[in-house]
Coordinates of C-alpha atoms and ligand atoms in Angstrom, one line a residue:
M1 CA 0.0 0.0 0.0
A2 CA 1.5 3.3 -1.0
V3 CA 1.8 6.0 1.6
R4 CA -0.4 8.9 0.9
A5 CA -0.5 12.4 2.4
S6 CA -3.6 12.7 4.6
I7 CA -6.1 15.1 3.3
Q8 CA -7.3 17.5 6.0
A9 CA -11.0 18.2 6.4
V10 CA -11.5 21.5 8.2
P11 CA -14.2 21.6 10.9
R12 CA -16.8 24.3 10.6
L13 CA -16.9 24.7 14.3
T14 CA -13.6 24.9 16.2
I15 CA -13.5 24.3 20.0
D16 CA -11.2 24.4 23.1
F17 CA -9.6 21.1 24.1
I18 CA -7.8 20.7 27.5
I19 CA -5.4 17.8 27.4
I20 CA -4.2 16.5 30.7
G21 CA -0.7 15.0 30.3
G22 CA 2.1 15.8 27.8
G23 CA 3.3 12.3 27.2
I24 CA 3.3 10.7 23.7
A25 CA -0.5 10.3 23.5
G26 CA -1.2 13.9 24.8
L27 CA 1.3 15.5 22.5
A28 CA 0.2 13.6 19.5
C29 CA -3.4 14.4 20.2
A30 CA -2.5 18.1 20.6
L31 CA -0.7 18.1 17.3
A32 CA -3.4 16.3 15.5
L33 CA -6.2 18.6 16.8
R34 CA -4.2 21.7 16.0
R35 CA -3.6 20.5 12.5
I36 CA -7.3 20.8 11.8
G37 CA -7.7 24.2 13.7
H38 CA -9.1 23.3 17.1
R39 CA -7.6 25.2 20.1
V40 CA -5.5 23.1 22.4
L41 CA -4.0 23.5 25.9
V42 CA -1.8 20.7 27.2
L43 CA -1.3 20.6 31.0
E44 CA 1.8 18.6 32.0
K45 CA 2.7 18.0 35.7
D46 CA 6.4 17.7 35.2
D47 CA 9.0 20.2 33.9
G48 CA 9.4 19.5 30.1
T49 CA 13.1 19.2 30.6
D50 CA 12.8 16.5 33.3
Q51 CA 10.9 14.3 30.9
V52 CA 13.6 14.3 28.2
K53 CA 16.3 13.3 30.6
V54 CA 14.8 9.9 31.1
A55 CA 16.9 7.5 29.0
G56 CA 15.1 4.6 27.3
G57 CA 14.3 3.2 23.9
C58 CA 11.1 3.0 22.0
R59 CA 10.0 0.6 19.3
L60 CA 7.8 2.1 16.6
P61 CA 5.9 -0.5 14.6
P62 CA 4.8 0.2 11.0
N63 CA 1.2 1.1 12.1
M64 CA 2.8 4.0 14.0
S65 CA 5.6 5.1 11.7
K66 CA 3.1 5.4 8.9
I67 CA 1.0 7.9 10.9
L68 CA 4.2 10.0 11.5
K69 CA 4.8 9.9 7.7
Y70 CA 1.3 11.1 6.9
W71 CA 1.9 14.0 9.3
G72 CA 5.1 14.9 7.5
F73 CA 7.7 13.6 10.0
E74 CA 9.6 11.4 7.6
P75 CA 12.8 13.4 7.5
Q76 CA 12.9 14.0 11.3
L77 CA 12.1 10.3 11.9
R78 CA 15.0 9.3 9.7
D79 CA 17.3 11.6 11.8
I80 CA 16.3 10.2 15.2
S81 CA 15.7 6.5 14.4
V82 CA 17.2 3.3 13.2
V83 CA 15.2 1.1 10.8
S84 CA 15.0 -2.4 12.1
G85 CA 16.1 -5.1 9.7
A86 CA 16.3 -8.3 11.7
T87 CA 15.7 -10.0 15.0
F88 CA 18.1 -12.5 16.5
L89 CA 16.6 -14.8 19.1
S90 CA 18.8 -16.6 21.7
I91 CA 18.5 -18.5 25.0
Y92 CA 19.0 -16.2 28.0
E93 CA 21.0 -18.6 30.1
T94 CA 23.4 -19.9 27.5
G95 CA 23.4 -17.4 24.6
F96 CA 22.6 -20.3 22.2
L97 CA 21.2 -18.8 19.0
L98 CA 17.7 -20.2 18.3
G99 CA 17.4 -18.4 15.0
T100 CA 17.0 -15.1 13.1
H101 CA 14.1 -13.3 11.4
V102 CA 14.5 -10.7 8.7
W103 CA 11.4 -8.6 8.1
D104 CA 9.9 -9.4 4.7
Q105 CA 9.9 -6.3 2.5
E106 CA 6.6 -7.3 1.0
V107 CA 5.1 -7.4 4.5
L108 CA 6.4 -3.9 5.3
K109 CA 5.3 -2.6 2.0
E110 CA 1.8 -3.9 2.5
A111 CA 1.7 -2.4 6.0
G112 CA 2.7 1.0 4.6
G113 CA 5.3 1.8 7.3
E114 CA 8.7 0.7 8.6
F115 CA 9.7 -0.8 11.9
V116 CA 12.0 1.7 13.6
F117 CA 13.7 2.2 17.0
C118 CA 14.5 5.5 18.7
H119 CA 15.2 7.2 22.1
H120 CA 11.8 7.7 23.8
A121 CA 13.0 11.2 24.7
D122 CA 13.7 12.1 21.0
L123 CA 10.2 11.0 20.0
R124 CA 8.7 13.1 22.8
S125 CA 10.8 16.2 21.9
M126 CA 9.9 15.8 18.2
L127 CA 6.1 15.7 18.9
R128 CA 6.3 18.5 21.5
E129 CA 8.2 20.8 19.1
A130 CA 5.7 20.1 16.3
A131 CA 2.7 20.6 18.5
E132 CA 4.0 23.9 19.7
R133 CA 4.9 25.0 16.2
A134 CA 1.4 24.1 15.2
G135 CA 0.1 26.5 17.9
A136 CA -0.7 24.2 20.8
Q137 CA -0.2 25.8 24.2
I138 CA 1.8 23.6 26.5
R139 CA 2.1 24.4 30.2
D140 CA 4.7 22.5 32.3
R141 CA 4.5 22.2 36.1
A142 CA 0.7 22.3 35.7
Q143 CA -0.5 19.3 37.7
V144 CA -4.2 18.7 37.4
V145 CA -5.6 17.7 40.8
S146 CA -9.3 17.4 40.0
I147 CA -11.6 17.2 37.0
D148 CA -15.2 18.4 36.8
P149 CA -16.6 16.9 33.6
T150 CA -20.0 18.5 34.2
N151 CA -18.7 22.0 34.3
R152 CA -15.9 21.1 31.9
T153 CA -13.2 22.4 34.2
V154 CA -10.0 21.1 35.6
T155 CA -8.3 22.4 38.8
L156 CA -4.5 22.7 39.1
A157 CA -2.4 22.2 42.2
S158 CA -2.0 25.9 42.2
T159 CA -5.8 26.1 42.7
E160 CA -6.2 27.7 39.2
V161 CA -9.4 26.6 37.5
I162 CA -9.3 26.2 33.7
S163 CA -12.3 25.5 31.5
G164 CA -12.7 24.2 28.0
D165 CA -15.2 22.5 25.7
V166 CA -13.7 19.0 25.9
I167 CA -11.3 17.5 28.4
I168 CA -8.9 14.8 27.2
G169 CA -7.4 12.6 29.9
A170 CA -3.9 11.6 28.6
D171 CA -2.3 11.3 32.0
G172 CA -1.2 7.7 31.7
P173 CA -1.9 4.4 33.6
S174 CA -1.8 5.9 37.1
G175 CA -3.4 9.3 36.4
I176 CA -6.5 10.8 37.9
S177 CA -8.5 10.4 34.7
R178 CA -8.4 6.7 34.7
E179 CA -9.1 6.6 38.4
L180 CA -12.2 8.9 37.9
L181 CA -13.7 6.7 35.1
A182 CA -12.9 3.5 37.0
G183 CA -15.0 5.0 39.9
G184 CA -12.1 4.8 42.3
Q185 CA -11.8 1.0 41.8
S186 CA -8.4 -0.5 41.1
L187 CA -8.2 -2.3 37.8
N188 CA -4.9 -3.9 38.6
G189 CA -4.6 -7.6 38.6
P190 CA -1.6 -9.5 40.0
A191 CA 2.0 -8.4 39.1
R192 CA 3.6 -10.7 36.6
H193 CA 7.1 -9.4 36.1
A194 CA 9.5 -6.6 37.0
F195 CA 10.6 -4.5 34.0
Y196 CA 13.9 -2.7 33.8
N197 CA 14.5 0.1 31.2
T198 CA 18.0 1.3 30.4
V199 CA 20.5 2.3 27.8
V200 CA 24.0 1.0 27.1
P201 CA 26.4 3.5 25.5
G202 CA 27.3 2.3 22.0
D203 CA 31.1 2.9 22.4
K204 CA 31.3 0.5 25.3
I205 CA 29.8 -2.1 23.1
R206 CA 32.0 -1.3 20.1
N207 CA 35.2 -1.3 22.2
D208 CA 34.6 -4.7 23.8
P209 CA 35.7 -7.7 21.6
E210 CA 33.0 -9.9 23.1
L211 CA 30.1 -7.4 22.7
R212 CA 31.2 -6.0 19.3
Y213 CA 29.1 -8.8 17.7
F214 CA 26.0 -6.7 18.5
V215 CA 27.1 -3.9 16.1
E216 CA 28.5 -6.1 13.4
Q217 CA 25.4 -7.7 12.0
E218 CA 24.4 -7.0 8.5
H219 CA 21.0 -5.5 9.4
H220 CA 20.2 -3.0 12.2
T221 CA 19.2 -5.8 14.5
Q222 CA 17.2 -6.3 17.6
F223 CA 18.5 -9.0 19.9
V224 CA 16.0 -11.0 22.0
W225 CA 16.7 -13.5 24.7
F226 CA 14.2 -16.1 26.1
G227 CA 14.8 -17.5 29.5
D228 CA 13.3 -19.1 32.6
G229 CA 11.0 -16.2 33.8
H230 CA 13.3 -13.7 32.1
S231 CA 13.5 -12.0 28.8
V232 CA 15.8 -9.3 27.4
L233 CA 15.6 -7.0 24.4
L234 CA 18.5 -5.1 23.0
Y235 CA 18.2 -2.7 20.1
P236 CA 20.1 0.3 18.6
V237 CA 18.8 3.8 19.1
G238 CA 20.0 7.3 18.3
G239 CA 21.6 6.4 14.9
Q240 CA 23.1 3.3 16.5
E241 CA 25.0 5.5 18.9
D242 CA 23.5 3.6 21.9
F243 CA 21.6 0.4 22.6
A244 CA 18.3 0.4 24.5
M245 CA 18.0 -2.6 26.8
N246 CA 14.7 -3.9 28.3
I247 CA 14.8 -6.6 30.9
Y248 CA 11.8 -8.6 32.2
A249 CA 12.4 -10.7 35.3
P250 CA 10.1 -12.4 37.8
D251 CA 8.2 -9.9 40.0
D252 CA 10.1 -9.1 43.2
G253 CA 7.1 -8.0 45.2
E254 CA 8.4 -4.4 45.5
G255 CA 6.4 -1.2 44.8
D256 CA 5.1 -0.1 41.4
G257 CA 8.2 2.0 40.5
S258 CA 8.1 4.6 37.6
W259 CA 9.7 5.5 34.4
E260 CA 11.4 8.5 36.1
D261 CA 13.0 6.8 39.1
S262 CA 16.1 4.6 38.7
V263 CA 17.4 1.8 40.8
P264 CA 21.1 1.1 41.4
I265 CA 22.9 -0.8 38.6
S266 CA 23.9 -3.4 41.2
R267 CA 20.2 -4.4 41.2
L268 CA 20.3 -5.2 37.5
R269 CA 23.4 -7.3 37.9
E270 CA 21.6 -9.3 40.6
V271 CA 18.5 -9.7 38.5
M272 CA 20.5 -10.9 35.5
R273 CA 22.9 -13.2 37.5
T274 CA 21.7 -16.3 35.7
S275 CA 22.1 -14.9 32.2
E276 CA 24.8 -15.6 29.6
K277 CA 28.2 -13.9 29.9
R278 CA 27.5 -11.1 27.4
L279 CA 24.3 -10.1 29.1
Q280 CA 26.0 -10.0 32.5
K281 CA 28.6 -7.7 30.9
L282 CA 25.9 -5.5 29.5
A283 CA 24.4 -5.3 32.9
T284 CA 27.6 -3.7 34.3
L285 CA 27.9 -1.2 31.4
A286 CA 24.3 0.0 31.4
A287 CA 23.0 3.2 33.0
A288 CA 21.1 2.9 36.2
P289 CA 17.7 1.4 35.1
A290 CA 14.2 2.6 35.7
R291 CA 12.1 -0.3 37.3
L292 CA 8.4 -0.8 36.8
R293 CA 6.0 -3.6 37.6
V294 CA 4.2 -5.5 34.8
I295 CA 0.7 -5.8 36.2
E296 CA -2.0 -7.8 34.6
Q297 CA -4.3 -4.9 33.6
G298 CA -8.1 -5.0 33.9
E299 CA -9.8 -3.2 31.0
L300 CA -11.6 0.1 31.6
E301 CA -15.2 -0.2 30.4
D302 CA -16.0 3.5 29.9
W303 CA -13.6 5.9 28.2
V304 CA -16.2 8.7 28.1
H305 CA -17.6 10.2 31.2
N306 CA -21.4 10.1 31.5
D307 CA -21.6 13.9 31.0
G308 CA -20.1 13.4 27.6
R309 CA -17.2 15.9 27.8
L310 CA -14.3 13.9 29.2
L311 CA -12.6 11.3 27.1
L312 CA -9.6 9.1 28.0
I313 CA -6.9 8.3 25.4
G314 CA -3.5 6.6 25.5
E315 CA -2.5 4.5 28.5
A316 CA -5.0 6.3 30.6
A317 CA -7.7 4.5 28.6
H318 CA -5.9 1.3 27.6
T319 CA -2.8 0.4 29.6
L320 CA -0.2 -2.0 28.1
P321 CA 2.7 -3.7 29.9
P322 CA 5.7 -1.4 30.0
G323 CA 8.1 -1.8 27.1
S324 CA 5.3 -3.1 24.7
I325 CA 5.9 -2.8 21.0
Q326 CA 2.6 -1.0 20.6
G327 CA 2.8 1.3 23.7
S328 CA 3.4 4.6 21.9
A329 CA 1.7 3.4 18.6
M330 CA -1.7 3.1 20.3
G331 CA -1.4 6.8 21.5
L332 CA -0.6 7.9 17.9
E333 CA -3.5 5.9 16.5
D334 CA -5.8 7.5 19.1
A335 CA -4.7 10.9 18.1
A336 CA -5.2 10.2 14.4
V337 CA -8.7 8.8 14.9
L338 CA -9.9 11.6 17.3
A339 CA -8.7 14.4 14.9
K340 CA -10.4 12.7 11.9
L341 CA -13.7 12.6 13.8
F342 CA -13.4 16.2 15.0
S343 CA -12.5 17.4 11.5
H344 CA -16.3 17.0 10.8
L345 CA -17.4 19.2 13.7
K346 CA -20.1 21.7 12.8
S347 CA -22.3 21.8 15.9
E348 CA -22.0 21.4 19.7
D349 CA -24.5 18.5 19.8
Q350 CA -22.0 16.3 17.7
I351 CA -19.4 16.4 20.5
P352 CA -20.7 13.5 22.7
N353 CA -21.4 11.4 19.5
F354 CA -17.8 11.9 18.4
L355 CA -16.4 10.9 21.8
Y356 CA -18.5 7.8 22.0
A357 CA -17.6 7.0 18.3
F358 CA -13.9 7.2 19.3
Q359 CA -14.5 4.6 22.1
D360 CA -16.4 2.4 19.7
L361 CA -13.7 2.6 17.1
R362 CA -10.7 2.1 19.4
Q363 CA -11.8 -0.2 22.2
N364 CA -11.7 -3.6 20.4
R365 CA -8.4 -2.7 18.7
C366 CA -6.7 -1.8 22.0
S367 CA -8.1 -4.8 23.8
G368 CA -6.8 -7.1 21.1
V369 CA -3.4 -5.4 21.3
L370 CA -3.3 -5.9 25.1
K371 CA -3.9 -9.6 24.8
Q372 CA -1.2 -9.9 22.1
E373 CA 1.4 -8.0 24.1
M374 CA 0.7 -10.1 27.3
G375 CA 0.9 -13.2 25.1
N376 CA 4.3 -12.0 23.6
L377 CA 5.7 -11.5 27.1
M378 CA 4.5 -14.9 28.3
F379 CA 6.0 -16.5 25.1
M380 CA 9.4 -14.8 25.7
A381 CA 9.7 -15.5 29.4
M382 CA 8.2 -19.0 29.6
P383 CA 9.5 -21.2 32.4
P384 CA 10.9 -24.6 31.4
C385 CA 7.9 -26.7 30.2
P386 CA 6.8 -28.7 27.1
M387 CA 5.5 -25.6 25.4
Q388 CA 8.9 -23.9 25.9
E389 CA 10.7 -26.9 24.5
A390 CA 8.3 -26.9 21.5
R391 CA 9.0 -23.2 20.9
D392 CA 12.8 -23.7 21.0
R393 CA 12.7 -26.8 18.8
S394 CA 10.5 -25.2 16.2
M395 CA 12.8 -22.2 16.0
R396 CA 16.0 -24.3 15.8
E397 CA 14.5 -26.5 13.0
K398 CA 13.6 -23.5 10.9
H399 CA 17.0 -21.9 11.5
E400 CA 18.8 -25.0 10.5
A401 CA 16.7 -25.1 7.3
G402 CA 17.8 -21.5 6.6
L403 CA 14.3 -20.1 7.3
N404 CA 13.0 -17.1 9.2
V405 CA 12.0 -18.3 12.6
L406 CA 9.0 -16.1 13.3
G407 CA 7.1 -16.9 10.0
N408 CA 5.1 -20.0 9.1
S409 CA 6.4 -23.5 8.8
S410 CA 8.0 -22.6 5.4
G411 CA 9.7 -19.6 7.0
G412 CA 7.8 -17.2 4.8
D413 CA 5.6 -14.4 6.1
S414 CA 3.0 -14.1 3.5
N415 CA -0.2 -16.3 3.7
S416 CA 0.5 -17.7 7.1
E417 CA -1.9 -17.3 10.1
Q418 CA 0.8 -15.3 11.8
W419 CA 1.0 -13.0 8.8
E420 CA -2.8 -12.5 9.0
E421 CA -2.3 -11.3 12.6
I422 CA 0.6 -9.0 11.7
K423 CA -1.3 -7.7 8.7
E424 CA -4.2 -6.7 10.9
L425 CA -1.9 -5.2 13.5
W426 CA 0.5 -3.3 11.2
G427 CA -1.9 -2.7 8.3
Y428 CA -4.5 -0.9 10.5
N429 CA -5.0 2.6 9.2
A430 CA -6.3 4.8 11.9
E431 CA -7.6 7.6 9.7
D432 CA -9.4 5.2 7.4
E433 CA -11.2 3.7 10.3
A434 CA -12.5 7.1 11.3
D435 CA -13.4 8.0 7.8
N436 CA -15.3 4.8 7.4
W437 CA -17.3 5.5 10.6
W438 CA -18.1 9.0 9.3
V439 CA -19.3 7.6 6.0
E440 CA -21.3 4.8 7.6
W441 CA -22.7 6.5 10.6
G442 CA -21.8 10.1 10.9
V443 CA -23.3 11.2 7.6
L444 CA -26.4 9.2 8.3
R445 CA -26.9 10.8 11.7
E446 CA -26.4 14.3 10.1
R447 CA -29.1 13.4 7.5
A448 CA -31.4 12.1 10.2
K449 CA -31.0 15.4 12.2
E450 CA -31.5 17.4 9.0
R451 CA -34.7 15.5 8.3
A452 CA -36.0 15.9 11.8
R453 CA -35.4 19.7 11.6
E454 CA -37.3 19.8 8.3
L455 CA -40.2 17.9 9.7
N456 CA -40.3 20.2 12.7
A457 CA -40.2 23.2 10.5
S458 CA -43.0 21.9 8.3
Q459 CA -45.2 20.9 11.3
L460 CA -44.7 24.4 12.7
S461 CA -45.6 26.1 9.5
N462 CA -48.6 23.8 9.1
G463 CA -49.7 24.6 12.6
N464 CA -49.2 28.3 11.9
V465 CA -51.3 28.0 8.7
S466 CA -54.2 26.3 10.5
N467 CA -54.2 28.9 13.2
Ligands
FAD501 C1 8.8 10.0 31.7 C2 8.4 8.8 30.9 C3 9.4 8.1 30.2 C4 9.1 7.0 29.5 N1 10.1 6.3 28.9 C5 9.7 5.2 28.1 C6 10.7 4.5 27.4 O1 11.9 4.7 27.5 N2 10.4 3.4 26.6 C7 9.0 3.1 26.5 O2 8.7 2.2 25.7 N3 8.1 3.8 27.1 C8 8.4 4.8 27.9 N4 7.4 5.5 28.6 C9 6.0 5.0 28.4 C10 5.4 5.4 27.1 O3 5.4 6.8 26.9 C11 3.9 5.0 27.1 O4 3.9 3.6 27.2 C12 3.2 5.3 25.8 O5 3.9 6.2 25.0 C13 1.8 5.9 26.0 O6 2.0 7.1 26.7 P1 0.8 8.0 27.3 O7 1.1 9.4 26.8 O8 -0.5 7.5 27.2 O9 1.2 8.0 28.9 P2 2.5 8.4 29.6 O10 3.7 8.2 28.8 O11 2.4 7.8 31.0 O12 2.3 10.0 29.8 C14 1.4 10.6 30.7 C15 1.8 12.0 31.0 O13 0.8 12.6 31.8 C16 1.5 13.4 32.8 N5 0.6 13.4 34.0 C17 0.2 12.5 34.8 N6 -0.7 12.9 35.7 C18 -0.8 14.2 35.5 C19 -1.6 15.2 36.1 N7 -2.4 15.0 37.2 N8 -1.5 16.5 35.6 C20 -0.8 16.8 34.5 N9 0.0 15.8 33.9 C21 0.0 14.6 34.4 C22 2.8 12.6 33.1 O14 3.8 13.3 33.7 C23 3.1 12.1 31.7 O15 3.9 13.0 31.0 C24 7.7 6.6 29.4 C25 6.7 7.3 30.0 C26 7.1 8.4 30.8 C27 6.0 9.2 31.5

């Protein structure tokens, strides 16, 4: 599928959006809404500079990179990212190579985007600059402490009250928006793993004879290790200057942690003590990692407040395990869908319809992605069992036969069941989904409203005549 520039419909009515949270979802949403002329205020609790200091990598699947292309980011994306060519899969404890997988160009062409890696902070800065350039107002150190959907206001920690037409809760998995729509109930299930997020400087890898292997592969490569309750991902970021490293280990029972707070590097060494030699070395060279908990997430039923003017997006609406491939992609898709819907705005009474349409369009997609991401994690960090043996055997056999290990039994991507799944995941076109809704339902509703108005008018004039 050829990439095409998105055609902008311009709304006849423009309104004021308040976005709580300047993470990837909030910033993408601010940009997308500004691109079609709505007024946007983003309220971010942290200092914008604190956020970009957090070091960690981000994987951008084709369904996300294609949205960034539509929005004109192709040159900037090229500057900050590395295109992923291949995945190498090994055993965590021994380093034994199970096999490799090179992304099929046909698959990527059909999906309409590339699979790329970058620093999370670079992605965030890119979106923030673009949103500000497009005219979005972004206020840092503006923590929202309460939301009043009925009066369409939010109150800041400074006691300032700000009003708008629509409030967007983009304040992440532990924000107040999710709490409000969950009715104060926790949606958290049991903790499954601890997750560590860090970066290893590229020169330390290049200068070490044992680690140089990771920069010497033909394709820009992501390395994945499968182990007993553990899994590690290593992939180049920042023009291959550095390597991002994500580590999943059994849950240690400690608190939830956060993206911003690091734990000592000695902790990582301890967590990775049963890993192969190269991983143990990487654990000594990495920056102090952030530690988060991978919690089995319950799904939020309502993303729109009953009063019809508060909508949740991003991880506030649909939380994924930390480090998920689709983590940032879902926020971008949300932004693209929301802006497409609000590009048709011409009267106030459409607002709740558009917010509920957003939920209808996005909920199944995000629920499917959550199941897939949890499934991926279980697949990678399986304890020793017959299923794990079958997984390793199947990969080894394909590798020995010179085939891609993540494809079908013939090693190809096309026409397999797995490819059907990937096609659905990567081939999703957020703007087309919103356009289809508009053509199928939105236009019909407008016609029905028009018809009701005409009927009313004719009844009134008939009544007037008979009087
Ligand atoms: C600092 C930080 C670093 C991250 N680093 C990585 C990484 O390296 N790799 C990776 O894969 N993922 C990372 N993530 C997670 C990733 O951004 C998300 O998984 C995904 O992009 C969806 O983001 P989101 O915008 O929905 O939520 P989040 O990324 O959680 O963003 C929510 C934003 O809302 C703000 N906020 C929360 N409460 C309030 C409030 N009451 N008032 C105002 N603002 C509020 C937060 O400060 C935050 O900026 C990081 C997240 C954060 C916050």
